[in-house]
mmCIF file of C-alpha atoms in Angstrom:
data_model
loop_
_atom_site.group_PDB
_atom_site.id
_atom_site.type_symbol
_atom_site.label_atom_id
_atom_site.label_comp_id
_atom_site.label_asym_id
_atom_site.label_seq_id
_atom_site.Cartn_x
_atom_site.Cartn_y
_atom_site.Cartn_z
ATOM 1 C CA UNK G 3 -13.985 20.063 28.752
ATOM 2 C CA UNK G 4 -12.766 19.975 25.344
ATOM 3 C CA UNK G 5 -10.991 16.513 24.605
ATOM 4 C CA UNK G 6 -7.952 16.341 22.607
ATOM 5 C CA UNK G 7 -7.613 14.093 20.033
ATOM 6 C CA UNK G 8 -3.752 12.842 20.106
ATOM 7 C CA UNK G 9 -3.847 12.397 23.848
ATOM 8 C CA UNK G 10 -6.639 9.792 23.286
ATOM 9 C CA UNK G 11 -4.589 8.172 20.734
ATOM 10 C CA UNK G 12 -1.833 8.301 23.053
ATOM 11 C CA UNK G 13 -3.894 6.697 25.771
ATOM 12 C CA UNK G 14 -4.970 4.253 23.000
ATOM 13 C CA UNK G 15 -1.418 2.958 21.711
ATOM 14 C CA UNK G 16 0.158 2.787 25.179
ATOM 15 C CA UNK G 17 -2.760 0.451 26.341
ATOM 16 C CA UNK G 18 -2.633 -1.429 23.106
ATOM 17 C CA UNK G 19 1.057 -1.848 23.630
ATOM 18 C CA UNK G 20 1.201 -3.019 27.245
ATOM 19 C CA UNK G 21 -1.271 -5.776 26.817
ATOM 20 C CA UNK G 22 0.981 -7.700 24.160
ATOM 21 C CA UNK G 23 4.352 -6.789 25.586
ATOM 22 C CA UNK G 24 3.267 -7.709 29.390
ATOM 23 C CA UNK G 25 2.849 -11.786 28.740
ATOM 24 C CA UNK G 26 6.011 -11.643 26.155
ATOM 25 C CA UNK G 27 8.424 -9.934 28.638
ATOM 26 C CA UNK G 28 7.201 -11.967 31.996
ATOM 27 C CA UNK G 29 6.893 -15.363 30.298
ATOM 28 C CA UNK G 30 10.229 -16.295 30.139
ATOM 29 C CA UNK G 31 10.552 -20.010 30.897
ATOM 30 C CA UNK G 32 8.617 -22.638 28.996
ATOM 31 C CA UNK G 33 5.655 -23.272 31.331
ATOM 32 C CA UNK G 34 5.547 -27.177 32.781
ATOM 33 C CA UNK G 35 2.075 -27.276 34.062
ATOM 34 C CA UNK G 36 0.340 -29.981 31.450
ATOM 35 C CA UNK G 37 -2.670 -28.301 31.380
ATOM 36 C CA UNK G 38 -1.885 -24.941 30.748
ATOM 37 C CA UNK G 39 0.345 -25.923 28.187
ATOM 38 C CA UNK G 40 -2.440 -27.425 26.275
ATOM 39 C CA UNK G 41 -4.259 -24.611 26.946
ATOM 40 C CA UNK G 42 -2.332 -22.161 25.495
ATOM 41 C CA UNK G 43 -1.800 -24.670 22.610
ATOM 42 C CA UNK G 44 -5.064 -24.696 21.571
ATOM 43 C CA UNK G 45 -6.210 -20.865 22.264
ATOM 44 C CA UNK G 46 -4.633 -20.221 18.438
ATOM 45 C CA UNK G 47 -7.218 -22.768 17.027
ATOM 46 C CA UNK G 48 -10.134 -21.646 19.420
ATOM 47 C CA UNK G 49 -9.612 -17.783 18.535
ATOM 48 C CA UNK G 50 -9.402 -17.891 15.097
ATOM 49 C CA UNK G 51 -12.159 -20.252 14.875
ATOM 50 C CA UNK G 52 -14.491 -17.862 16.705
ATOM 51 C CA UNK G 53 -12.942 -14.615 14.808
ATOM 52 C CA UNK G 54 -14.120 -16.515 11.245
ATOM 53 C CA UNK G 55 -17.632 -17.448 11.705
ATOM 54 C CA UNK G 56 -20.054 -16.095 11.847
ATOM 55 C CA UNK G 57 -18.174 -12.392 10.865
ATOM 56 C CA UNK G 58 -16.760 -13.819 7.286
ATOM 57 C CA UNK G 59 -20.952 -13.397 6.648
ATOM 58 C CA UNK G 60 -20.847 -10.179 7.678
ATOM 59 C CA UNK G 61 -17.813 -9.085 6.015
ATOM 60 C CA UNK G 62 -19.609 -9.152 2.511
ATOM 61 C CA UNK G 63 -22.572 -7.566 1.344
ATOM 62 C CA UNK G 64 -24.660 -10.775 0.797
ATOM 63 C CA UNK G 65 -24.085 -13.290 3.526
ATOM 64 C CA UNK G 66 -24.018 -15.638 0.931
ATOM 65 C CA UNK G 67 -20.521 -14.479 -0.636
ATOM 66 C CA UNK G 68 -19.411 -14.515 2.705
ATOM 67 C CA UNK G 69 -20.456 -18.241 3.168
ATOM 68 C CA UNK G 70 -18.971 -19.133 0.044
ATOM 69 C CA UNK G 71 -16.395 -17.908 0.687
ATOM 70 C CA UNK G 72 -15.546 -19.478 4.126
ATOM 71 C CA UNK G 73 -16.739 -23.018 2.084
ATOM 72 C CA UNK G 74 -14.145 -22.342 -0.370
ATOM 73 C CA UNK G 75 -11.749 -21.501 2.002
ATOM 74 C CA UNK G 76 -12.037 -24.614 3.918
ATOM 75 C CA UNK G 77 -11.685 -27.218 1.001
ATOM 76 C CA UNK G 78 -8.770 -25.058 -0.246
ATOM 77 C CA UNK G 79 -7.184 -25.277 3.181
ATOM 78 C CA UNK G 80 -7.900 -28.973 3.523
ATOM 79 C CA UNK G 81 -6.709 -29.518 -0.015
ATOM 80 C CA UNK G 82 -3.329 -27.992 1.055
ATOM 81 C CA UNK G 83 -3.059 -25.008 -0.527
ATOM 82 C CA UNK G 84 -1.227 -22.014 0.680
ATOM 83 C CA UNK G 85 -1.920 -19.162 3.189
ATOM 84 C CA UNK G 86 -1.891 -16.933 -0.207
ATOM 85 C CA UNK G 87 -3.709 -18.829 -2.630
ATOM 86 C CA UNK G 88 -6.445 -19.770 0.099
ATOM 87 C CA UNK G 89 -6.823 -15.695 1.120
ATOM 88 C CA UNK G 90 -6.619 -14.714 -2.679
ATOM 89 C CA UNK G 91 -9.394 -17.630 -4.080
ATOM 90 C CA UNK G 92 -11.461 -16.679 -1.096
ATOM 91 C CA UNK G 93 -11.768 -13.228 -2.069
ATOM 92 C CA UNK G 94 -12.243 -14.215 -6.017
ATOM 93 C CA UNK G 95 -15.291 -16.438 -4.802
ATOM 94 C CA UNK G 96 -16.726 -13.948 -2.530
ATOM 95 C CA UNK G 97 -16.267 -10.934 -5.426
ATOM 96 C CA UNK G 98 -17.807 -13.659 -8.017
ATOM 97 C CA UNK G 99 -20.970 -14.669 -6.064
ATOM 98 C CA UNK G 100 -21.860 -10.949 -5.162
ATOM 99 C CA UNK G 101 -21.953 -10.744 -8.684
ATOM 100 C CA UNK G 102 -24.713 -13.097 -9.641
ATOM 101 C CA UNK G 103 -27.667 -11.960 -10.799
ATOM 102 C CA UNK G 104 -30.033 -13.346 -7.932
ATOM 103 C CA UNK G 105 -28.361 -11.436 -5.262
ATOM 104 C CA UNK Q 10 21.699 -10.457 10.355
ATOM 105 C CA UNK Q 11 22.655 -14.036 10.115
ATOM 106 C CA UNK Q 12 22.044 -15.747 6.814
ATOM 107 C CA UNK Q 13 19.204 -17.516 8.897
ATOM 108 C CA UNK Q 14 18.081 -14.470 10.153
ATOM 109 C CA UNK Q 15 17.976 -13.114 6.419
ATOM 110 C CA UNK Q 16 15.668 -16.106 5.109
ATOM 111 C CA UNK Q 17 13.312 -15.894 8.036
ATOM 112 C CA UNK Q 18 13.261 -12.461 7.259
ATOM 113 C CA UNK Q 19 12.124 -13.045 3.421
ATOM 114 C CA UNK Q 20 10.002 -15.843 4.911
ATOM 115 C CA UNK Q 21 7.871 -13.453 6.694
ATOM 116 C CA UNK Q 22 7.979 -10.826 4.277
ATOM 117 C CA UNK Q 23 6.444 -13.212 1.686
ATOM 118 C CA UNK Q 24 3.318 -14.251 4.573
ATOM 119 C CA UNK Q 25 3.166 -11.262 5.275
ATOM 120 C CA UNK Q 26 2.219 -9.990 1.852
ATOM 121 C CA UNK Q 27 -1.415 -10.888 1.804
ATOM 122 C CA UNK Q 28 -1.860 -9.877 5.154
ATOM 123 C CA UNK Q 29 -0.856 -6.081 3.687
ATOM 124 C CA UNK Q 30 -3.228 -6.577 1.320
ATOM 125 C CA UNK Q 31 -6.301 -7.723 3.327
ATOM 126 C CA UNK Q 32 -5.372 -4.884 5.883
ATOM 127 C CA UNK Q 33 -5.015 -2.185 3.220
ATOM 128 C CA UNK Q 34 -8.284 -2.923 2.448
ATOM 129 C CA UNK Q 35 -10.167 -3.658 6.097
ATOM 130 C CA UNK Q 36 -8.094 -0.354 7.077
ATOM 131 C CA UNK Q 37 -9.148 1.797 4.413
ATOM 132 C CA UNK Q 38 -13.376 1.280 5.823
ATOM 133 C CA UNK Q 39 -11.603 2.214 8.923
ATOM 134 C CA UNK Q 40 -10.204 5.243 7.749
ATOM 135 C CA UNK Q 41 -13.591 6.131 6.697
ATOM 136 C CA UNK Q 42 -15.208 5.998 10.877
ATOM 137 C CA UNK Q 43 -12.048 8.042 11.068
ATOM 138 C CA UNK Q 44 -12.829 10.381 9.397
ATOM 139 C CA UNK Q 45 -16.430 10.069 10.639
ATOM 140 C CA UNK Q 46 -15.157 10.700 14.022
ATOM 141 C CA UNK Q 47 -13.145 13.757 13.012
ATOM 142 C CA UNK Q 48 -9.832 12.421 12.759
ATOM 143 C CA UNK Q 49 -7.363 14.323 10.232
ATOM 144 C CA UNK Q 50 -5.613 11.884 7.994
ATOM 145 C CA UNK Q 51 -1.916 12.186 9.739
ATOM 146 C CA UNK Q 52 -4.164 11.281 12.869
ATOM 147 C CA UNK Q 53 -5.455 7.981 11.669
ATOM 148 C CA UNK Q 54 -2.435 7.043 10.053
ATOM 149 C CA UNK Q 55 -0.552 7.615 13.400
ATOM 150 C CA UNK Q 56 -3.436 5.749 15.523
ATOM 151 C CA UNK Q 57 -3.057 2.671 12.909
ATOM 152 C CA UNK Q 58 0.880 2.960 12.921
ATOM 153 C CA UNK Q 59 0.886 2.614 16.888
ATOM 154 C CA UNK Q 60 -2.287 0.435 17.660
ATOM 155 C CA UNK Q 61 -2.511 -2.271 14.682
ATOM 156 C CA UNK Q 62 -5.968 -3.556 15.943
ATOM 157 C CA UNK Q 63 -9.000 -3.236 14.059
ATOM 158 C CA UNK Q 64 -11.513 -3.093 16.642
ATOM 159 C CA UNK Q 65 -9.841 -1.599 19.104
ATOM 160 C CA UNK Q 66 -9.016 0.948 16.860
ATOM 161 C CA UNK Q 67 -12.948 1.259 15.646
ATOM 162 C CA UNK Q 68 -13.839 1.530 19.225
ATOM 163 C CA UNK Q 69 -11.651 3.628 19.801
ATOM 164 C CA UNK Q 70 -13.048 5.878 16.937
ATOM 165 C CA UNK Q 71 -16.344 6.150 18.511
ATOM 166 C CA UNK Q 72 -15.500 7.324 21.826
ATOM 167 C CA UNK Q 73 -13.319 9.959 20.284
ATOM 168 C CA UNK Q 74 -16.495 10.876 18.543
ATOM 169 C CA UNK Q 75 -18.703 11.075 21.732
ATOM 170 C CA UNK Q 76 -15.769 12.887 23.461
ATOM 171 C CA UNK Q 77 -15.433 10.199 26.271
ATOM 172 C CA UNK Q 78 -13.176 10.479 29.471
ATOM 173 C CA UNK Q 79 -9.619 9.310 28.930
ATOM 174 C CA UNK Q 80 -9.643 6.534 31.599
ATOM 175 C CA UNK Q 81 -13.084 5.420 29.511
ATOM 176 C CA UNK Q 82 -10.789 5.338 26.423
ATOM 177 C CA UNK Q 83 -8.116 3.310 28.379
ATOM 178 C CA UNK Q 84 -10.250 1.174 29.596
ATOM 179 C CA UNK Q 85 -12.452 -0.114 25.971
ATOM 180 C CA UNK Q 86 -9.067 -0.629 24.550
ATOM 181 C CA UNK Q 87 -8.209 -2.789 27.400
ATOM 182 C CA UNK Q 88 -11.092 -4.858 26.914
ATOM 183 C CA UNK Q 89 -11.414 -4.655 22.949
ATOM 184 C CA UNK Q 90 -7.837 -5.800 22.928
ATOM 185 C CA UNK Q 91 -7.775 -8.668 25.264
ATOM 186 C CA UNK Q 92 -7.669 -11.225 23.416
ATOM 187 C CA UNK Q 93 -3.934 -9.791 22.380
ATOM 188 C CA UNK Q 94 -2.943 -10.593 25.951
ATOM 189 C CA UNK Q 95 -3.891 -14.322 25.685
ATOM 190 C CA UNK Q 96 -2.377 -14.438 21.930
ATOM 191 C CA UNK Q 97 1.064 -12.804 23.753
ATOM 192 C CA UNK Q 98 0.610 -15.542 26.489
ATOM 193 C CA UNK Q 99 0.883 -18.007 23.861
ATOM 194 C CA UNK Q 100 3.336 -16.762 21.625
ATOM 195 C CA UNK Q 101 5.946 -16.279 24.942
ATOM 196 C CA UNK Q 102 5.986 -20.614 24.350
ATOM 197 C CA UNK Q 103 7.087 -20.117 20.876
ATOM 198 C CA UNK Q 104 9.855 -18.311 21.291
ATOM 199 C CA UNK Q 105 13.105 -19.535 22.781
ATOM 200 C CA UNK Q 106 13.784 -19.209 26.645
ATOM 201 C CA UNK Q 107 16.664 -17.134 26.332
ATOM 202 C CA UNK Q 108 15.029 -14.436 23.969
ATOM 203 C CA UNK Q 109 16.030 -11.208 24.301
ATOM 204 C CA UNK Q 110 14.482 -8.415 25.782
ATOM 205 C CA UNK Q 111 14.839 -6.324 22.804
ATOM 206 C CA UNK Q 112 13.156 -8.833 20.812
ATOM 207 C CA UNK Q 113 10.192 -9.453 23.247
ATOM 208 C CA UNK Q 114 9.086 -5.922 22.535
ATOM 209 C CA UNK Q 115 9.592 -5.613 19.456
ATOM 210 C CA UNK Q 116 7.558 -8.464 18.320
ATOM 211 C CA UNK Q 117 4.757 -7.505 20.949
ATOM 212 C CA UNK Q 118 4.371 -4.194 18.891
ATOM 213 C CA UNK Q 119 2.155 -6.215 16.208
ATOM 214 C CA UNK Q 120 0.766 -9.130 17.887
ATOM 215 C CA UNK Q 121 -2.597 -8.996 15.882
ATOM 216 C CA UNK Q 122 -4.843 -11.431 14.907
ATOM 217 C CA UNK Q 123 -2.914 -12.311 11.890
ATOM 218 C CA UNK Q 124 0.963 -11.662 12.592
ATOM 219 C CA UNK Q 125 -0.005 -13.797 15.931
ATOM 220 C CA UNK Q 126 -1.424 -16.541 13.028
ATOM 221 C CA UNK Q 127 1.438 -17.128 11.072
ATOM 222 C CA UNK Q 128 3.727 -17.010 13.779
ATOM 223 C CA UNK Q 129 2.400 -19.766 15.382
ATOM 224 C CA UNK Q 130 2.238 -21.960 12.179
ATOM 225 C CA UNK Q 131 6.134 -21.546 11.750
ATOM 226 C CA UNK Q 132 7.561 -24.752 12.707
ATOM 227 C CA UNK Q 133 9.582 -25.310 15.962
ATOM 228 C CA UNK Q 134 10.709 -21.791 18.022
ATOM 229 C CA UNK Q 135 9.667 -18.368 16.475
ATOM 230 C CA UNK Q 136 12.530 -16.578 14.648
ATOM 231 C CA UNK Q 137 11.932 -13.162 15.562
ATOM 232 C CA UNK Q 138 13.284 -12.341 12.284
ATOM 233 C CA UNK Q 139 10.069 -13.869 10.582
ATOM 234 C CA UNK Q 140 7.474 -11.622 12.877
ATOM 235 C CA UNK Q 141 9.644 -8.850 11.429
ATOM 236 C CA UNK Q 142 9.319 -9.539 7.935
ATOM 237 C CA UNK Q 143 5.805 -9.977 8.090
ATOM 238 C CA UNK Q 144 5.350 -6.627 10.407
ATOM 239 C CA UNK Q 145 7.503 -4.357 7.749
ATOM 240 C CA UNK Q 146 5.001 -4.845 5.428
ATOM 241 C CA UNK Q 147 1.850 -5.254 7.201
ATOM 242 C CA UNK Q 148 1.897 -2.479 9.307
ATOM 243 C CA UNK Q 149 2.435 -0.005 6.023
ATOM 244 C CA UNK Q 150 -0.353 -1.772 4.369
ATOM 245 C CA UNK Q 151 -2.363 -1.323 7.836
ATOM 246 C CA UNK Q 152 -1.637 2.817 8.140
ATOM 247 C CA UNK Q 153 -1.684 3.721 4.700
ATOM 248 C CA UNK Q 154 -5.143 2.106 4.133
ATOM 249 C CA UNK Q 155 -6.492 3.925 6.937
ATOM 250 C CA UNK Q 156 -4.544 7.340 5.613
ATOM 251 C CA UNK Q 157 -5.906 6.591 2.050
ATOM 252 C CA UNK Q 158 -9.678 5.653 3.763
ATOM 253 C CA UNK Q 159 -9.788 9.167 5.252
ATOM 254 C CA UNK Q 160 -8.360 11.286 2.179
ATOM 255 C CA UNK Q 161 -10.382 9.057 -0.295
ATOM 256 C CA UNK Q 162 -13.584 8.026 1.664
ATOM 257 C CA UNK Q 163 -15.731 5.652 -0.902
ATOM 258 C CA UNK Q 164 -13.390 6.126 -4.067
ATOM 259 C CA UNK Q 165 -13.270 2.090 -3.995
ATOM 260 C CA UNK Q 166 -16.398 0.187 -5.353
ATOM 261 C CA UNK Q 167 -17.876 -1.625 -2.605
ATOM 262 C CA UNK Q 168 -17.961 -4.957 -3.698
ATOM 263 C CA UNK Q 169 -14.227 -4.760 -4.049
ATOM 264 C CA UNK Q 170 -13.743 -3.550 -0.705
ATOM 265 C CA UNK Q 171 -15.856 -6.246 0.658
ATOM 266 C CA UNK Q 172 -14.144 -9.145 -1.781
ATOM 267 C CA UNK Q 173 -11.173 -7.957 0.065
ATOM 268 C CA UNK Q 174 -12.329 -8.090 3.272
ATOM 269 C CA UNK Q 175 -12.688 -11.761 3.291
ATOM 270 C CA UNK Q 176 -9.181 -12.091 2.549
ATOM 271 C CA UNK Q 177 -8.195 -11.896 5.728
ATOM 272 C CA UNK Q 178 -10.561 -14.885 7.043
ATOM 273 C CA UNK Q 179 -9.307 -16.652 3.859
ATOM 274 C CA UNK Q 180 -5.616 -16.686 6.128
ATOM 275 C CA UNK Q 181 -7.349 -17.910 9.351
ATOM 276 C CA UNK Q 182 -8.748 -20.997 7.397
ATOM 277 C CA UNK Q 183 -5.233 -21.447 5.987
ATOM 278 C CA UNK Q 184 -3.689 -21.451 9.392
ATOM 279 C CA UNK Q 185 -6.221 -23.318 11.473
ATOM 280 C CA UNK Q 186 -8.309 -26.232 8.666
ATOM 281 C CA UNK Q 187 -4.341 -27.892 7.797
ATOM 282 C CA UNK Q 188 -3.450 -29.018 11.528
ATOM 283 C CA UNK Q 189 -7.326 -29.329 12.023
ATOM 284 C CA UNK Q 190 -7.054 -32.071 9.030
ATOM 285 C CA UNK Q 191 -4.500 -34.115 11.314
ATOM 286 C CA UNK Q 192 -5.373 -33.572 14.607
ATOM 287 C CA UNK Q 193 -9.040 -34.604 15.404
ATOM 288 C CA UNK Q 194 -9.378 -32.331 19.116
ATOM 289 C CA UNK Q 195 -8.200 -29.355 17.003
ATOM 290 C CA UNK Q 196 -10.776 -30.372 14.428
ATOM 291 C CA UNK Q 197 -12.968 -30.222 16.606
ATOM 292 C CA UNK Q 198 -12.122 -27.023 18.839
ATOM 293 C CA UNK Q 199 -12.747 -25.371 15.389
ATOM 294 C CA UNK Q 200 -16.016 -27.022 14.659
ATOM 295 C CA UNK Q 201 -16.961 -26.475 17.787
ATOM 296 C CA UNK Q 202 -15.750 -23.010 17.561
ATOM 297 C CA UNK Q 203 -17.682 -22.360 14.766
ATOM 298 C CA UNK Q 204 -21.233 -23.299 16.128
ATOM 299 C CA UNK Q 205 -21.162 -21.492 19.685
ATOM 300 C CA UNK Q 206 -19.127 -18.406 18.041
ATOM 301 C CA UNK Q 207 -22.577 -18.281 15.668
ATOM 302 C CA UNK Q 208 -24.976 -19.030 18.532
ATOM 303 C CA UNK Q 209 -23.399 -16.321 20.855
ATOM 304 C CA UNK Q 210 -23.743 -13.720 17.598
ATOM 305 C CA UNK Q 211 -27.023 -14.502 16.860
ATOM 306 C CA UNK Q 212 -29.023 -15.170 20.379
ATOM 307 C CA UNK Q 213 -30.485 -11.802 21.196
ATOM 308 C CA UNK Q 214 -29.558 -12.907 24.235
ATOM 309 C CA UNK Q 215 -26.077 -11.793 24.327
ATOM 310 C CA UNK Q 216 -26.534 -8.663 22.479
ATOM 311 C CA UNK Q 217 -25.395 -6.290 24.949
ATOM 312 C CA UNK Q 218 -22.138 -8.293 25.232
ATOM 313 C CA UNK Q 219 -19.089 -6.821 23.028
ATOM 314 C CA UNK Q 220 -17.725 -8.718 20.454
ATOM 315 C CA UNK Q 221 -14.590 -8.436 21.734
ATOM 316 C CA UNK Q 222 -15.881 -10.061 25.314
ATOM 317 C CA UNK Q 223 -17.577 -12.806 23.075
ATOM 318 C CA UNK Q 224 -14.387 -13.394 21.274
ATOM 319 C CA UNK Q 225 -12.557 -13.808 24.804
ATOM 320 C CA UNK Q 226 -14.965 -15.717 26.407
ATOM 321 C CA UNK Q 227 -15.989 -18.035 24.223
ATOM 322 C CA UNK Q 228 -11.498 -18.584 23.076
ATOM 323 C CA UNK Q 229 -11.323 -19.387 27.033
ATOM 324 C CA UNK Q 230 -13.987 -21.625 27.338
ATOM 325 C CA UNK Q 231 -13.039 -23.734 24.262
ATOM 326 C CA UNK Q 232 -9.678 -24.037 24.626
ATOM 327 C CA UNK Q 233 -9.808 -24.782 28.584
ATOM 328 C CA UNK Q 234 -12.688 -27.398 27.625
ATOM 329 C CA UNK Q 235 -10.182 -28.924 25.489
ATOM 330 C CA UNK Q 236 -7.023 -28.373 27.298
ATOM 331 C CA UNK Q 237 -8.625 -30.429 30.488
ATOM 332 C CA UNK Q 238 -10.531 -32.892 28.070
ATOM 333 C CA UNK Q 239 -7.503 -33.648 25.652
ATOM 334 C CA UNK Q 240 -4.523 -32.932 27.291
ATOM 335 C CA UNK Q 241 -1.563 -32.340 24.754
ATOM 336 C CA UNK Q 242 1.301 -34.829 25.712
ATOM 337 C CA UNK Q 243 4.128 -33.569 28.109
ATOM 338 C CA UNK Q 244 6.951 -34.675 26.116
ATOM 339 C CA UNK Q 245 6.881 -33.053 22.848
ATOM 340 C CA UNK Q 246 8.233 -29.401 23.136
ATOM 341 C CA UNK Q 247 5.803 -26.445 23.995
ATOM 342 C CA UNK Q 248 8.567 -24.560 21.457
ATOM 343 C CA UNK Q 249 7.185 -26.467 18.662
ATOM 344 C CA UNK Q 250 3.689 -25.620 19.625
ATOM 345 C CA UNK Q 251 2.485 -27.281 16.343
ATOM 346 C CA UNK Q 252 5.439 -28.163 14.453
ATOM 347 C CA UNK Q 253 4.375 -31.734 13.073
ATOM 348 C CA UNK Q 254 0.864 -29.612 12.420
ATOM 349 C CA UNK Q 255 2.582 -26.613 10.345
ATOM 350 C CA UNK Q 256 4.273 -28.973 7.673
ATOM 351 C CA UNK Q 257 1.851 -27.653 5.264
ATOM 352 C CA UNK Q 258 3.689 -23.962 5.464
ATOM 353 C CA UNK Q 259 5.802 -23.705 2.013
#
């Protein structure tokens, strides 16, 4: 049977949608439970932790840049610096290292 | 629009300028497996307009491509995207308890990896009026790069597309390494995070595993570890998940 293509994107966006709008629409008190609380406080940290490393290596075409690049990113961070100058430096360090010779 | 409302508004617009960038460039190598998997360029700007989710959307791509069943389809973007459930999960304690409806689904229509990041940085309870700056000019950024990546294919030198690319991990450090600095169990649910996320990708052990499932698991296991481990005190408001943590936001 020949598939078509906007009902699969169809299928694709209304799953998409329901998954975020679900918890957002049935969560409506502040939740009391300690421990849940701290979960959910720290799945932000824990996800974006596991999203960076090791893909940022993978992102570039030398590991290496990508490395860099994560480095960079994380003294920048530390250092204070903001959310565009630590996305914009990362990228300058990452284009800058796949340009040395060795690689 | 209150005058609140207004410079929430411009708040998010301006965080959410990067995030265009970084996703006109991620989504313009993902207009490219559109086109790969036959997709006109109306199509893949319509699939990035309603889905905003990189590998869903990727994954998405390739069933189209091996002409899978539409309950297969429904069910890899269930499990590609499920990390967006737990991000929702959190983000319902950021906003205030009487939030409307309206704005409930209106926020959940972009709840990506990086929307979801900056709105948990913002100090105290999420003005939904910040999501939506940030979302009016991601989500252009996010179809047109996947329109442009089917019309134009590899017109882009690669090394730019892949400085780019990094861009968008750049904005993860900036969210997560500032409260990290002050709070040593977050420190350490990144370090942490860090090591096993690498182990899991690289022991051929788990190779069959999606990264999407990896992602999940491995989010779950951390932040339940520290959640039972390093309880977060009772008294300070879930509402301001991380507001003494997000003083470094401008």
């Amino acid at each position: 049977m020949e598939h078509n293509i906007w009902i699969y994107l169809l299928v694709m966006a209304a799953v998409s949608y329901l998954i975020r709008m679900a918890p957002l629409v049935l969560i409506r008190k502040e939740i009391t439970n300690k421990y849940l609380r701290s979960f959910l406080f720290y799945v932000p940290y824990a996800t974006l932790a596991v999203m960076t490393f090791p893909a940022i290596m993978e992102a570039t075409q030398v590991p290496a840049a990508g490395l860099c690049a994560l480095i960079a990113g994380i003294i920048l961070a530390w250092k204070g610096c903001s959310l565009f100058q630590v996305a914009v430096l990362c990228c300058a360090v990452a284009f800058l290292v796949e340009l040395l010779p060795i690689f | 629009m209150t005058t609140e409302n207004k410079i929430c508004f411009r708040h998010g617009m301006r965080d959410g300028s990067p995030i265009a960038l970084g996703y006109f460039a991620v989504a313009f190598t993902l207009g490219i497996a559109a086109r790969n998997a036959g997709l006109s360029s109306i199509q893949a700007l319509i699939a990035s307009a309603l889905n905003n989710a990189s590998a869903g959307e990727y994954a998405g791509f390739a069933l189209i491509a091996a002409g899978s069943t539409y309950v297969e389809m429904a069910v890899m973007t269930l499990v590609v995207n499920a990390r967006y459930l737990l991000m929702s999960c959190a983000l319902s304690q950021k906003l205030k308890p009487d939030t409307s409806l309206r704005h409930r689904m209106l926020i959940a229509y972009d709840v990506t990896d990086e929307i979801f990041g900056i709105c948990v940085a913002q100090p105290g309870y999420l003005n939904p009026w910040y999501a939506y700056g940030a979302i009016v000019v991601a989500i252009p950024g996010w179809a047109l790069g996947t329109f442009f990546g089917v019309m134009m294919g590899n017109v882009l030198p690669t090394r730019v597309v892949s400085a780019l690319s990094v861009g968008l991990y750049g904005m993860f450090l900036a969210i997560i390494i500032p409260p990290a600095r002050k709070n040593r169990v977050i420190a350490g649910v990144v370090a942490v995070g860090f090591a096993a996320s690498f182990l899991v990708n690289r022991l051929p052990l788990f190779d069959g595993v999606s990264t999407g499932i990896k992602t999940i698991a491995l989010t779950v296991a951390l932040a339940l570890a520290a959640a039972v481990l390093f309880p977060t005190d009772t008294k300070s408001s879930v509402g301001a998940l991380d507001s003494e943590n997000a003083s470094h936001s401008p």
